[in-house]
Coordinates of C-alpha atoms and ligand atoms in Angstrom, one line a residue:
X692 CA 6.5 -21.6 38.4
X693 CA 4.5 -24.7 37.6
X694 CA 3.9 -25.8 34.1
X695 CA 0.2 -25.1 34.5
X696 CA 0.6 -21.6 35.9
X697 CA 3.1 -20.8 33.1
X698 CA 0.6 -21.9 30.5
X699 CA -2.2 -20.1 32.2
X700 CA -0.2 -16.9 32.3
X701 CA 1.2 -17.0 28.8
X702 CA -2.0 -18.1 27.2
X703 CA -4.0 -15.7 29.5
X704 CA -6.7 -18.2 30.2
X705 CA -6.7 -18.2 34.0
X706 CA -10.4 -18.5 34.3
X707 CA -10.7 -21.4 31.9
X708 CA -9.9 -25.1 32.1
X709 CA -6.6 -26.1 30.7
X710 CA -5.6 -29.6 29.8
X711 CA -2.1 -30.4 28.8
X712 CA -1.5 -33.6 27.0
X713 CA 2.3 -33.5 27.0
X714 CA 4.0 -32.2 30.1
X715 CA 7.5 -33.0 29.2
X716 CA 9.3 -29.8 30.1
X717 CA 8.6 -26.1 29.9
X718 CA 10.6 -25.8 26.7
X719 CA 8.9 -28.7 25.1
X720 CA 5.4 -27.4 25.6
X721 CA 3.8 -27.4 22.2
X722 CA 1.0 -24.9 22.1
X723 CA -0.9 -27.2 19.7
X724 CA -1.3 -29.7 22.6
X725 CA -3.4 -27.3 24.7
X726 CA -7.1 -27.0 24.3
X727 CA -9.0 -24.0 25.5
X728 CA -12.6 -24.2 26.9
X729 CA -15.0 -21.4 26.4
X730 CA -17.7 -20.6 29.1
X731 CA -20.3 -22.7 27.2
X732 CA -18.1 -25.7 27.3
X733 CA -17.0 -25.6 23.6
X734 CA -13.3 -26.3 23.3
X735 CA -10.9 -24.8 20.9
X736 CA -7.2 -25.3 20.3
X737 CA -6.7 -21.6 19.5
X738 CA -8.4 -18.4 20.5
X739 CA -7.5 -17.0 17.1
X740 CA -6.1 -18.2 13.8
X741 CA -5.1 -15.5 11.3
X742 CA -4.8 -16.5 7.7
X743 CA -2.2 -14.2 6.1
X744 CA 1.0 -12.8 7.7
X745 CA 1.0 -9.3 6.2
X746 CA 0.3 -5.8 7.5
X747 CA -3.2 -6.6 8.8
X748 CA -2.8 -10.2 9.9
X749 CA 0.4 -9.6 11.9
X750 CA -1.0 -6.5 13.6
X751 CA -4.1 -8.4 14.6
X752 CA -2.2 -11.4 15.9
X753 CA 0.4 -9.3 17.9
X754 CA -2.4 -7.3 19.5
X755 CA -4.4 -10.4 20.4
X756 CA -1.5 -12.0 22.3
X757 CA -1.3 -8.8 24.4
X758 CA -4.6 -10.0 26.0
X759 CA -3.0 -13.4 26.7
X760 CA -4.7 -15.2 23.8
X761 CA -3.4 -18.2 22.0
X762 CA -2.8 -17.2 18.4
X763 CA -1.4 -18.7 15.3
X764 CA -0.6 -16.9 12.0
X765 CA -0.4 -18.8 8.7
X766 CA 1.5 -17.2 5.9
X767 CA 2.3 -18.5 2.5
X768 CA 3.6 -16.8 -0.6
X769 CA 3.0 -18.4 -4.0
X770 CA 5.7 -17.4 -6.5
X771 CA 4.8 -14.8 -9.1
X772 CA 4.4 -16.1 -12.7
X773 CA 8.1 -15.0 -13.1
X774 CA 9.1 -17.1 -10.1
X775 CA 9.7 -14.4 -7.6
X776 CA 9.1 -15.4 -3.9
X777 CA 9.7 -13.7 -0.6
X778 CA 9.5 -14.1 3.1
X779 CA 7.2 -13.3 6.0
X780 CA 5.6 -9.9 6.3
X781 CA 3.2 -9.6 3.4
X782 CA 3.1 -7.2 0.4
X783 CA 4.2 -4.0 2.1
X784 CA 7.4 -5.2 3.4
X785 CA 8.5 -7.5 0.6
X786 CA 7.0 -6.2 -2.7
X787 CA 5.2 -3.0 -1.8
X788 CA 5.6 0.2 0.3
X789 CA 9.1 -0.5 1.6
X790 CA 11.0 -1.5 -1.6
X791 CA 9.0 1.1 -3.5
X792 CA 9.9 3.9 -1.0
X793 CA 13.6 2.8 -1.2
X794 CA 13.7 3.0 -5.0
X795 CA 11.8 6.3 -4.9
X796 CA 14.5 7.6 -2.5
X797 CA 17.2 6.2 -4.9
X798 CA 15.6 8.2 -7.7
X799 CA 15.3 11.4 -5.6
X800 CA 19.0 11.0 -4.6
X801 CA 19.9 11.1 -8.3
X802 CA 18.1 14.4 -8.6
X803 CA 19.8 15.6 -5.5
X804 CA 23.2 14.7 -6.9
X805 CA 22.4 16.8 -10.0
X806 CA 21.2 19.7 -7.9
X807 CA 24.2 19.5 -5.6
X808 CA 26.5 20.9 -8.2
X809 CA 24.7 24.2 -8.1
X810 CA 25.3 24.1 -4.4
X811 CA 29.0 23.8 -4.9
X812 CA 29.5 20.0 -4.8
X813 CA 32.1 19.0 -7.3
X814 CA 32.4 15.7 -9.2
X815 CA 35.4 14.7 -11.3
X816 CA 33.1 13.7 -14.1
X817 CA 29.5 14.6 -13.4
X818 CA 28.2 13.0 -16.6
X819 CA 29.5 9.6 -15.4
X820 CA 27.3 9.5 -12.3
X821 CA 24.8 6.7 -12.7
X822 CA 22.8 4.3 -10.7
X823 CA 24.0 0.7 -10.4
X824 CA 20.8 -1.3 -10.5
X825 CA 22.2 -4.6 -9.1
X826 CA 23.7 -2.7 -6.1
X827 CA 20.4 -1.0 -5.5
X828 CA 18.5 -4.3 -5.7
X829 CA 21.0 -5.9 -3.3
X830 CA 20.6 -3.0 -0.8
X831 CA 16.9 -3.1 -1.0
X832 CA 16.7 -6.9 -0.7
X833 CA 19.1 -6.9 2.2
X834 CA 16.9 -4.5 4.1
X835 CA 13.8 -6.6 3.3
X836 CA 15.6 -9.8 4.6
X837 CA 16.5 -8.0 7.8
X838 CA 12.8 -7.0 8.2
X839 CA 11.7 -10.6 7.5
X840 CA 14.1 -11.8 10.2
X841 CA 13.1 -9.2 12.8
X842 CA 9.4 -10.0 12.1
X843 CA 10.0 -13.7 12.9
X844 CA 11.9 -12.9 16.0
X845 CA 9.2 -10.5 17.1
X846 CA 6.5 -13.2 16.6
X847 CA 8.5 -15.7 18.6
X848 CA 9.1 -13.2 21.4
X849 CA 5.5 -12.3 21.6
X850 CA 4.5 -16.0 21.5
X851 CA 2.5 -15.8 18.2
X852 CA 2.8 -19.2 16.6
X853 CA 4.0 -18.7 12.9
X854 CA 3.1 -21.4 10.5
X855 CA 4.5 -21.3 7.0
X856 CA 1.5 -22.8 5.3
X857 CA -1.3 -22.1 2.9
X858 CA -4.5 -21.9 4.7
X859 CA -8.0 -23.0 3.8
X860 CA -11.3 -23.5 5.6
X861 CA -12.5 -27.0 6.5
X862 CA -15.4 -25.4 8.3
X863 CA -16.1 -22.3 10.4
X864 CA -13.8 -23.3 13.2
X865 CA -11.2 -25.4 11.4
X866 CA -8.5 -24.0 9.2
X867 CA -6.2 -26.4 7.4
X868 CA -2.6 -25.4 6.7
X869 CA -0.9 -27.0 3.7
X870 CA 2.7 -27.1 4.9
X871 CA 5.8 -26.9 2.7
X872 CA 6.2 -30.6 2.7
X873 CA 2.6 -30.9 1.4
X874 CA 1.3 -32.4 4.7
X875 CA -1.8 -30.8 6.2
X876 CA -2.3 -29.6 9.7
X877 CA -5.7 -28.7 11.1
X878 CA -6.0 -25.8 13.4
X879 CA -9.1 -25.5 15.5
X880 CA -9.9 -21.9 16.3
X881 CA -12.6 -20.0 18.1
X882 CA -12.1 -17.0 15.9
X883 CA -10.6 -16.7 12.4
X884 CA -9.3 -13.6 10.8
X885 CA -8.9 -13.5 7.0
X886 CA -6.0 -11.3 6.1
X887 CA -4.8 -12.7 2.8
X888 CA -4.2 -9.5 0.8
X889 CA -4.0 -9.5 -2.9
X890 CA -1.7 -10.1 -5.9
X891 CA -1.2 -8.2 -9.2
X892 CA -3.6 -8.8 -12.0
X893 CA -2.4 -9.5 -15.6
X894 CA -4.5 -8.6 -18.6
X895 CA -5.8 -11.3 -20.9
X896 CA -3.6 -10.5 -23.9
X897 CA -1.1 -12.8 -25.6
X898 CA 2.3 -12.8 -23.9
X899 CA 1.3 -10.9 -20.8
X900 CA 2.0 -13.6 -18.3
X901 CA 4.9 -15.2 -20.2
X902 CA 6.8 -11.9 -20.8
X903 CA 5.4 -9.3 -18.5
X904 CA 6.4 -8.6 -14.9
X905 CA 4.6 -6.9 -12.0
X906 CA 5.4 -5.1 -8.8
X907 CA 6.0 -8.6 -7.4
X908 CA 9.2 -8.8 -9.6
X909 CA 10.5 -5.3 -10.2
X910 CA 12.2 -4.8 -6.8
X911 CA 14.3 -7.9 -7.1
X912 CA 14.8 -7.9 -10.9
X913 CA 18.2 -9.6 -11.6
X914 CA 18.9 -7.4 -14.6
X915 CA 18.6 -3.8 -15.4
X916 CA 15.0 -2.9 -16.4
X917 CA 16.2 -0.9 -19.3
X918 CA 13.5 0.7 -21.5
X919 CA 10.3 0.0 -19.7
X920 CA 6.6 0.0 -20.6
X921 CA 4.3 0.4 -17.6
X922 CA 0.7 -0.5 -18.2
X923 CA -1.8 1.2 -15.8
X924 CA -1.9 4.6 -14.3
X925 CA -2.9 4.0 -10.6
X926 CA -0.5 4.4 -7.7
X927 CA 1.8 1.6 -8.7
X928 CA 2.0 2.5 -12.4
X929 CA 3.0 6.1 -11.7
X930 CA 5.3 5.3 -8.8
X931 CA 7.2 2.6 -10.8
X932 CA 7.5 4.7 -14.0
X933 CA 8.6 7.6 -11.8
X934 CA 11.4 5.9 -10.0
X935 CA 12.6 4.1 -13.1
X936 CA 12.9 7.3 -15.0
X937 CA 14.7 8.9 -12.1
X938 CA 17.1 6.0 -12.1
X939 CA 17.9 6.7 -15.7
X940 CA 15.7 4.3 -17.6
X941 CA 13.3 5.3 -20.4
X942 CA 9.8 4.9 -19.1
X943 CA 6.4 4.9 -20.9
X944 CA 3.0 4.5 -19.4
X945 CA 0.0 3.2 -21.2
X946 CA -3.2 4.8 -19.7
X947 CA -6.4 3.3 -20.9
X948 CA -8.7 6.0 -19.4
X949 CA -7.6 8.5 -16.8
X950 CA -4.7 8.9 -14.5
X951 CA -5.2 8.2 -10.7
X952 CA -8.9 7.2 -10.8
X953 CA -10.5 8.1 -7.5
X954 CA -8.2 11.0 -6.8
X955 CA -8.9 14.7 -7.4
X956 CA -8.6 14.9 -11.1
X957 CA -7.2 18.4 -11.2
X958 CA -4.3 17.2 -9.0
X959 CA -4.0 14.0 -11.1
X960 CA -3.5 16.1 -14.2
X961 CA -0.8 18.1 -12.4
X962 CA 1.0 14.9 -11.4
X963 CA 0.8 13.6 -14.9
X964 CA 2.2 16.9 -16.3
X965 CA 5.0 16.9 -13.8
X966 CA 5.9 13.4 -14.8
X967 CA 5.9 14.3 -18.4
X968 CA 8.2 17.2 -17.7
X969 CA 10.6 14.8 -16.1
X970 CA 10.6 12.8 -19.3
X971 CA 8.1 10.0 -18.6
X972 CA 6.2 9.3 -21.8
X973 CA 2.4 9.0 -21.1
X974 CA 0.2 7.6 -23.8
X975 CA -3.4 8.4 -23.0
X976 CA -6.4 6.3 -24.2
X977 CA -4.2 3.3 -25.1
X978 CA -4.3 -0.4 -24.4
X979 CA -1.8 -3.1 -25.0
X980 CA -2.7 -5.9 -27.5
X981 CA 0.2 -8.4 -27.3
X982 CA 3.8 -8.9 -26.3
X983 CA 6.2 -11.1 -28.2
X984 CA 9.8 -11.9 -27.3
X985 CA 12.3 -11.1 -30.0
X986 CA 15.4 -13.2 -30.6
X987 CA 17.6 -10.5 -29.0
X988 CA 15.5 -10.7 -25.8
X989 CA 13.7 -7.5 -26.3
X990 CA 9.9 -7.4 -26.1
X991 CA 7.8 -6.3 -29.1
X992 CA 4.7 -4.7 -27.8
X993 CA 1.6 -4.0 -29.9
X994 CA -0.8 -1.4 -28.6
X995 CA -3.6 0.8 -29.9
X996 CA -5.5 3.9 -29.1
X997 CA -9.0 3.2 -27.8
X998 CA -10.6 5.3 -30.6
X999 CA -8.5 3.6 -33.3
X1000 CA -8.4 -0.1 -32.2
X1001 CA -7.3 -1.3 -35.7
X1002 CA -4.4 1.0 -36.0
X1003 CA -1.8 -1.1 -34.2
X1004 CA 1.4 0.7 -33.0
X1005 CA 4.5 -1.4 -32.3
X1006 CA 7.4 -0.6 -30.1
X1007 CA 10.2 -2.6 -28.4
X1008 CA 11.0 -2.6 -24.7
X1009 CA 13.3 -4.4 -22.4
X1010 CA 10.7 -4.7 -19.7
X1011 CA 6.9 -4.6 -19.6
X1012 CA 5.4 -4.0 -16.1
X1013 CA 1.7 -4.5 -15.5
X1014 CA 0.2 -2.3 -12.8
X1015 CA -3.4 -2.8 -13.6
X1016 CA -4.8 -3.5 -10.1
X1017 CA -4.7 -6.5 -7.7
X1018 CA -7.0 -9.5 -7.1
X1019 CA -7.8 -10.5 -3.5
X1020 CA -6.4 -13.9 -2.7
X1021 CA -9.7 -15.6 -1.9
X1022 CA -9.6 -18.6 -4.3
X1023 CA -7.4 -20.8 -2.2
X1024 CA -9.4 -20.2 1.0
X1025 CA -12.3 -22.5 0.1
X1026 CA -14.6 -20.0 1.7
X1027 CA -17.7 -22.0 0.8
X1028 CA -16.7 -24.6 3.4
X1029 CA -17.2 -21.9 6.1
X1030 CA -20.1 -20.1 4.3
X1031 CA -18.2 -16.8 3.9
X1032 CA -19.7 -14.7 1.1
X1033 CA -17.7 -13.1 -1.6
X1034 CA -18.7 -9.9 -3.5
X1035 CA -16.8 -9.1 -6.7
X1036 CA -13.9 -11.3 -5.6
X1037 CA -13.6 -9.6 -2.2
X1038 CA -15.0 -10.0 1.3
X1039 CA -17.5 -7.6 2.8
X1040 CA -17.5 -6.9 6.5
X1041 CA -19.7 -5.1 9.0
X1042 CA -18.5 -2.1 11.2
X1043 CA -16.7 -4.6 13.5
X1044 CA -14.9 -6.1 10.5
X1045 CA -17.0 -9.3 10.9
X1046 CA -17.9 -11.3 7.7
X1047 CA -21.4 -12.8 7.3
X1048 CA -20.1 -15.7 9.5
X1049 CA -20.2 -14.9 13.3
X1050 CA -16.7 -16.0 14.3
X1051 CA -14.9 -15.0 11.0
X1052 CA -13.4 -11.5 10.5
X1053 CA -11.5 -10.0 7.6
X1054 CA -9.0 -7.2 7.2
X1055 CA -6.8 -5.4 4.7
X1056 CA -6.7 -5.6 1.0
X1057 CA -9.1 -8.5 0.8
X1058 CA -11.9 -6.2 1.8
X1059 CA -14.6 -5.0 -0.5
X1060 CA -14.5 -1.3 -1.2
X1061 CA -12.0 -0.3 1.4
X1062 CA -8.7 1.5 0.8
X1063 CA -5.8 -0.9 0.0
X1064 CA -3.2 0.7 2.3
X1065 CA -0.9 -0.7 5.0
X1066 CA -1.9 1.6 7.9
X1067 CA -5.5 0.9 7.2
X1068 CA -4.9 -2.8 7.4
X1069 CA -2.8 -2.4 10.6
X1070 CA -5.4 -0.2 12.4
X1071 CA -8.3 -2.4 11.4
X1072 CA -6.3 -5.6 12.5
X1073 CA -5.6 -4.2 15.9
X1074 CA -9.2 -3.0 16.4
X1075 CA -10.5 -6.6 15.6
X1076 CA -8.2 -8.0 18.3
X1077 CA -9.3 -5.4 20.9
X1078 CA -13.0 -6.0 19.9
X1079 CA -12.6 -9.8 20.3
X1080 CA -10.5 -10.0 23.3
X1081 CA -10.8 -6.7 25.3
X1082 CA -14.5 -5.9 25.0
X1083 CA -13.6 -2.8 22.9
X1084 CA -16.4 -1.1 21.0
X1085 CA -13.9 0.9 18.9
X1086 CA -14.7 0.7 15.2
X1087 CA -12.4 1.3 12.2
X1088 CA -12.8 4.7 10.7
X1089 CA -12.3 4.4 7.0
X1090 CA -13.1 8.1 6.4
X1091 CA -10.4 10.8 5.7
X1092 CA -7.6 8.3 5.3
X1093 CA -4.5 10.3 4.2
X1094 CA -2.4 8.9 1.4
X1095 CA 0.5 9.8 -0.8
X1096 CA 1.4 8.8 -4.4
X1097 CA 5.2 8.7 -4.4
X1098 CA 5.5 10.0 -7.9
X1099 CA 8.8 12.0 -8.5
X1100 CA 7.0 15.1 -7.3
X1101 CA 4.8 13.5 -4.6
X1102 CA 1.1 14.0 -4.3
X1103 CA -0.4 13.7 -0.8
X1104 CA -4.0 14.2 0.1
X1105 CA -6.6 13.7 2.8
X1106 CA -10.4 14.0 2.7
X1107 CA -12.5 14.8 -0.3
X1108 CA -11.5 15.6 -3.8
X1109 CA -12.9 18.8 -5.3
X1110 CA -15.3 16.8 -7.5
X1111 CA -16.7 14.6 -4.6
X1112 CA -17.1 17.7 -2.4
X1113 CA -18.9 19.4 -5.2
X1114 CA -21.2 16.4 -5.7
X1115 CA -21.8 16.0 -2.0
X1116 CA -22.3 19.6 -0.9
X1117 CA -23.1 21.5 -4.2
X1118 CA -20.7 23.8 -6.0
X1119 CA -22.2 26.9 -4.3
X1120 CA -21.6 25.5 -0.9
X1121 CA -17.8 24.8 -1.2
X1122 CA -14.9 27.1 -1.4
X1123 CA -11.6 26.0 -2.9
X1124 CA -8.4 27.8 -1.9
X1125 CA -5.4 27.1 -4.1
X1126 CA -1.9 28.3 -4.8
X1127 CA 1.2 27.6 -6.8
X1128 CA 4.4 27.9 -4.7
X1129 CA 8.1 27.9 -5.0
X1130 CA 10.1 25.7 -2.7
X1131 CA 13.2 27.8 -1.6
X1132 CA 15.6 24.9 -2.3
X1133 CA 14.4 24.6 -5.9
X1134 CA 15.7 28.1 -6.8
X1135 CA 19.5 27.5 -6.7
X1136 CA 19.5 24.5 -9.0
X1137 CA 16.8 26.1 -11.1
X1138 CA 14.5 23.2 -10.7
X1139 CA 11.0 23.5 -12.2
X1140 CA 8.4 24.9 -9.8
X1141 CA 5.7 24.7 -12.4
X1142 CA 3.8 21.9 -10.8
X1143 CA 4.2 22.8 -7.1
X1144 CA 0.6 23.3 -6.3
X1145 CA -1.8 22.8 -3.4
X1146 CA -5.4 23.3 -2.6
X1147 CA -7.8 23.2 0.3
X1148 CA -11.4 22.3 -0.2
X1149 CA -13.7 23.8 2.4
X1150 CA -17.3 24.3 3.2
X1151 CA -18.4 27.8 2.4
X1152 CA -20.5 28.6 5.5
X1153 CA -19.3 29.7 8.9
X1154 CA -15.6 29.2 9.7
X1155 CA -15.3 27.0 6.6
X1156 CA -14.6 23.5 7.7
X1157 CA -11.9 21.9 5.6
X1158 CA -13.1 18.7 3.9
X1159 CA -10.1 18.0 1.7
X1160 CA -6.4 18.9 1.5
X1161 CA -4.2 18.3 -1.6
X1162 CA -0.5 18.9 -2.0
X1163 CA 1.9 18.3 -4.8
X1164 CA 5.6 18.8 -4.0
X1165 CA 8.5 17.5 -2.2
X1166 CA 7.9 15.3 0.9
X1167 CA 4.1 15.5 0.4
X1168 CA 3.6 12.4 2.5
X1169 CA 5.4 14.0 5.5
X1170 CA 3.3 17.2 5.1
X1171 CA -0.1 15.6 4.6
X1172 CA 0.3 13.3 7.6
X1173 CA 0.3 16.2 10.0
X1174 CA -2.5 18.1 8.3
X1175 CA -4.5 14.9 8.3
X1176 CA -4.6 15.0 12.1
X1177 CA -5.9 18.6 11.9
X1178 CA -8.5 17.7 9.3
X1179 CA -9.8 14.8 11.4
X1180 CA -9.9 17.2 14.4
X1181 CA -12.3 19.6 12.5
X1182 CA -9.8 22.0 10.9
X1183 CA -11.4 25.2 9.5
X1184 CA -10.0 27.7 7.1
X1185 CA -10.2 30.3 9.9
X1186 CA -7.8 28.2 12.0
X1187 CA -5.6 27.4 9.0
X1188 CA -5.3 31.1 8.1
X1189 CA -4.5 32.1 11.7
X1190 CA -1.8 29.4 12.0
X1191 CA 1.6 30.9 11.8
X1192 CA 3.8 29.0 9.3
X1193 CA 7.3 27.7 9.7
X1194 CA 9.5 29.6 7.2
X1195 CA 11.0 28.6 4.9
X1196 CA 9.2 25.3 4.5
X1197 CA 6.8 23.9 1.8
X1198 CA 4.3 22.9 4.5
X1199 CA 3.7 26.5 5.5
X1200 CA 2.0 27.0 2.1
X1201 CA -1.2 25.6 3.7
X1202 CA -1.2 28.5 6.2
X1203 CA -0.8 31.0 3.4
X1204 CA -3.8 30.0 1.3
X1205 CA -5.8 33.1 0.5
X1206 CA -6.9 32.9 -3.1
X1207 CA -10.1 31.1 -3.9
X1208 CA -10.9 29.6 -7.2
X1209 CA -14.1 31.5 -7.3
X1210 CA -12.2 34.8 -7.2
X1211 CA -10.5 34.0 -10.4
X1212 CA -7.3 35.6 -9.1
X1213 CA -3.9 34.3 -10.2
X1214 CA -2.7 31.8 -7.6
X1215 CA 0.9 32.1 -8.7
X1216 CA 3.1 33.9 -6.1
X1217 CA 5.4 36.7 -7.2
X1218 CA 8.2 35.8 -4.8
X1219 CA 8.9 33.2 -2.3
X1220 CA 8.3 35.3 0.8
X1221 CA 5.4 37.6 0.1
Ligands
FAD673 P1 -0.7 -8.5 2.6 O1 0.3 -7.5 3.2 O2 -0.7 -8.7 1.2 O3 -0.5 -9.8 3.4 C1 -1.2 -11.0 3.1 C2 -0.3 -12.2 3.3 O4 -1.1 -13.4 3.3 C3 0.7 -12.4 2.2 O5 1.9 -12.7 2.7 C4 0.1 -13.6 1.4 O6 1.1 -14.3 0.7 C5 -0.5 -14.4 2.5 N1 -1.5 -15.3 2.0 C6 -2.4 -15.2 1.0 N2 -3.3 -16.2 1.0 C7 -2.9 -17.1 2.0 C8 -3.4 -18.3 2.5 N3 -4.4 -18.9 1.9 N4 -2.7 -18.9 3.5 C9 -1.7 -18.3 4.1 N5 -1.2 -17.1 3.7 C10 -1.8 -16.5 2.7 N6 0.4 0.9 1.1 C11 0.7 2.0 1.7 O7 0.0 2.4 2.7 N7 1.7 2.9 1.4 C12 2.5 2.6 0.3 O8 3.4 3.3 0.0 C13 2.2 1.4 -0.4 N8 2.9 1.1 -1.5 C14 2.6 -0.1 -2.2 C15 3.4 -0.4 -3.3 C16 3.1 -1.5 -4.0 C17 4.0 -1.9 -5.2 C18 2.1 -2.4 -3.6 C19 1.8 -3.7 -4.4 C20 1.3 -2.1 -2.5 C21 1.6 -0.9 -1.8 N9 0.8 -0.5 -0.7 C22 1.1 0.6 0.0 C23 -0.4 -1.4 -0.3 C24 0.0 -2.3 0.9 O9 1.1 -3.0 0.6 C25 -1.2 -3.1 1.2 O10 -2.3 -2.3 1.4 C26 -1.0 -4.0 2.5 O11 0.2 -4.8 2.3 C27 -2.2 -4.9 2.7 O12 -2.0 -5.7 3.8 P2 -2.8 -7.1 4.0 O13 -2.5 -7.5 5.4 O14 -4.2 -6.9 3.6 O15 -2.2 -8.1 3.0
NDP674 P1 -5.1 0.8 -9.1 O1 -6.4 0.2 -9.0 O2 -4.7 2.0 -8.3 O3 -4.8 1.2 -10.7 C1 -5.0 0.3 -11.7 C2 -4.7 1.1 -13.0 O4 -4.7 0.1 -14.1 C3 -5.7 2.1 -13.4 O5 -5.1 3.1 -14.1 C4 -6.7 1.3 -14.3 O6 -7.3 2.1 -15.3 C5 -5.6 0.4 -15.1 N1 -6.2 -0.8 -15.6 C6 -7.0 -1.7 -15.0 N2 -7.2 -2.7 -15.9 C7 -6.5 -2.5 -17.0 C8 -6.4 -3.2 -18.2 N3 -6.9 -4.4 -18.4 N4 -5.6 -2.7 -19.2 C9 -5.0 -1.5 -19.0 N5 -5.1 -0.7 -17.9 C10 -5.8 -1.3 -16.9 O7 -4.1 -0.4 -8.9 P2 -2.6 -0.4 -8.6 O8 -2.2 -1.8 -9.1 O9 -1.8 0.8 -9.1 O10 -2.5 -0.4 -7.0 C11 -3.3 -1.3 -6.2 C12 -3.5 -0.7 -4.8 O11 -2.3 -0.7 -4.1 C13 -3.9 0.8 -4.9 O12 -5.3 0.9 -5.0 C14 -3.4 1.3 -3.6 O13 -4.4 1.2 -2.6 C15 -2.2 0.3 -3.2 N6 -1.0 1.1 -3.3 C16 -0.7 2.2 -2.5 C17 0.4 2.9 -2.7 C18 0.7 4.1 -1.8 O14 0.0 4.2 -0.8 N7 1.6 5.0 -2.2 C19 1.4 2.6 -3.7 C20 1.0 1.5 -4.5 C21 -0.1 0.8 -4.3 P3 -8.8 2.6 -15.0 O15 -8.7 3.8 -14.2 O16 -9.3 2.8 -16.4 O17 -9.6 1.5 -14.4

């Protein structure tokens, strides 16, 4: 194969002019030396440059090369205020979904070890069973490193050029990468995708940045977290406090307003109560005021209730973890140079994920008012590539995105909360079916079933189209994923009720929903199999 035909094939630019400045050998071809010419004669070094090598950016880049495009991905991680750094792959892989799920699993295993005794497992000294934090961190970090490595190999195999550099815009078609050695490299691109994600926010109180940590640090913490204060009651706050408690550490959450804003609030209250039952201390209506480091290394935290701001409460902790939301990483991008507009620190896009600038797209957590979830970023990233390079008119569907809070008793949901459905359709036009249930496997170890609860929110008319499903219990994520497909396919209560369940599972509870809230009947079952 000639050098030219190789380049044409691998860059997929058969119908365009290709100039090669260096024709040394096949192995020595540097993609940067090839210029691509568009039909109107404009020439670009790359078809696509993606800024940000996380869930959305990598998905977009890998999809784009399938269409034979020449693609580069820039990824750069600035250390956290505590100095934590990580490799390629973005938040989810390094400091998000993956380490979180592993620590959640570690915590669930602790519960399983406890339960196993009732099932006949014997331990010489059950009281001595404890989690070894440094071993857990080592296992989690080893897994992450293997994913980092596989990601690099995958990019190389797929011929996506990976550049470990911090990107910023020189203008609409030129992105500059600041490389590790502080040199700059300009990448000229026909299209640019912004996929820079976000990083944890810290509150503006004394000692927060100096002594606090965030989700960026917890999964690689080189010491036991010990007694931990978590500030914030969104996904991250509840999940971290939940697994820390499950691993044997004292955990307290400061909640300034409500738990799980944006979620169905009845379900949020059940999640909160189930966490309290497991021993997590939850302080409602509170805000931290300051953190000081004591001589013995512990952290002295001052906080107050919102309605009594002058009555300062003090407590000491080994760790303070802030989980108060995340800022999109737009500052370094020099967006003004390309004319990309920012709203409330985020980037707005049209239905094709295009920003206000014609050749610049954005995806993932950097987006204004879109769910900050990995599968959302991945799907949208792939759709951008297909739109740009395969004439696809598919658009990203941000409705009815299923999600799960991996609290000790998980909460999975898809569709509308009861309050949003009520607001949208009117209380008289919706029917809410609900039930408490008893997972069979909870009986033997006498685990609490008090908070195993689910509900379906449906329209009242006709076959009762289901607009929201909510489930609290074991493996909620696995359960809701399947029901999300049904809901997106137009699930009705009629269909749900005629679906035969799989017994004994917890998922079958959705097929057994008969009691409406409106009826006022008791939604607690007498036995497991009635
Ligand atoms: P990211 O994955 O954050 O990737 C952006 C990348 O771009 C980063 O590597 C960043 O360093 C880099 N970058 C930034 N600026 C530049 C620049 N100027 N130049 C070059 N590179 C740059 N989602 C779920 O769906 N399920 C979960 O269970 C879940 N758990 C989570 C748990 C935690 C603790 C956290 C923090 C998040 C969790 N998420 C979860 C959310 C999920 O991680 C994000 O939605 C997802 O990673 C967003 O992908 P992204 O591509 O937008 O950004
Ligand atoms: P969230 O926005 O979900 O929650 C932030 C929490 O911090 C809220 O309880 C908020 O309270 C509180 N808060 C905000 N500012 C302050 C402050 N100054 N002082 C005290 N409390 C404050 O952010 P997270 O950091 O938990 O998560 C970020 C995103 O990451 C999520 O939206 C989610 O999309 C994604 N994620 C997904 C997960 C999953 O899929 N399982 C897991 C983890 C993260 P208030 O309600 O009053 O504003």
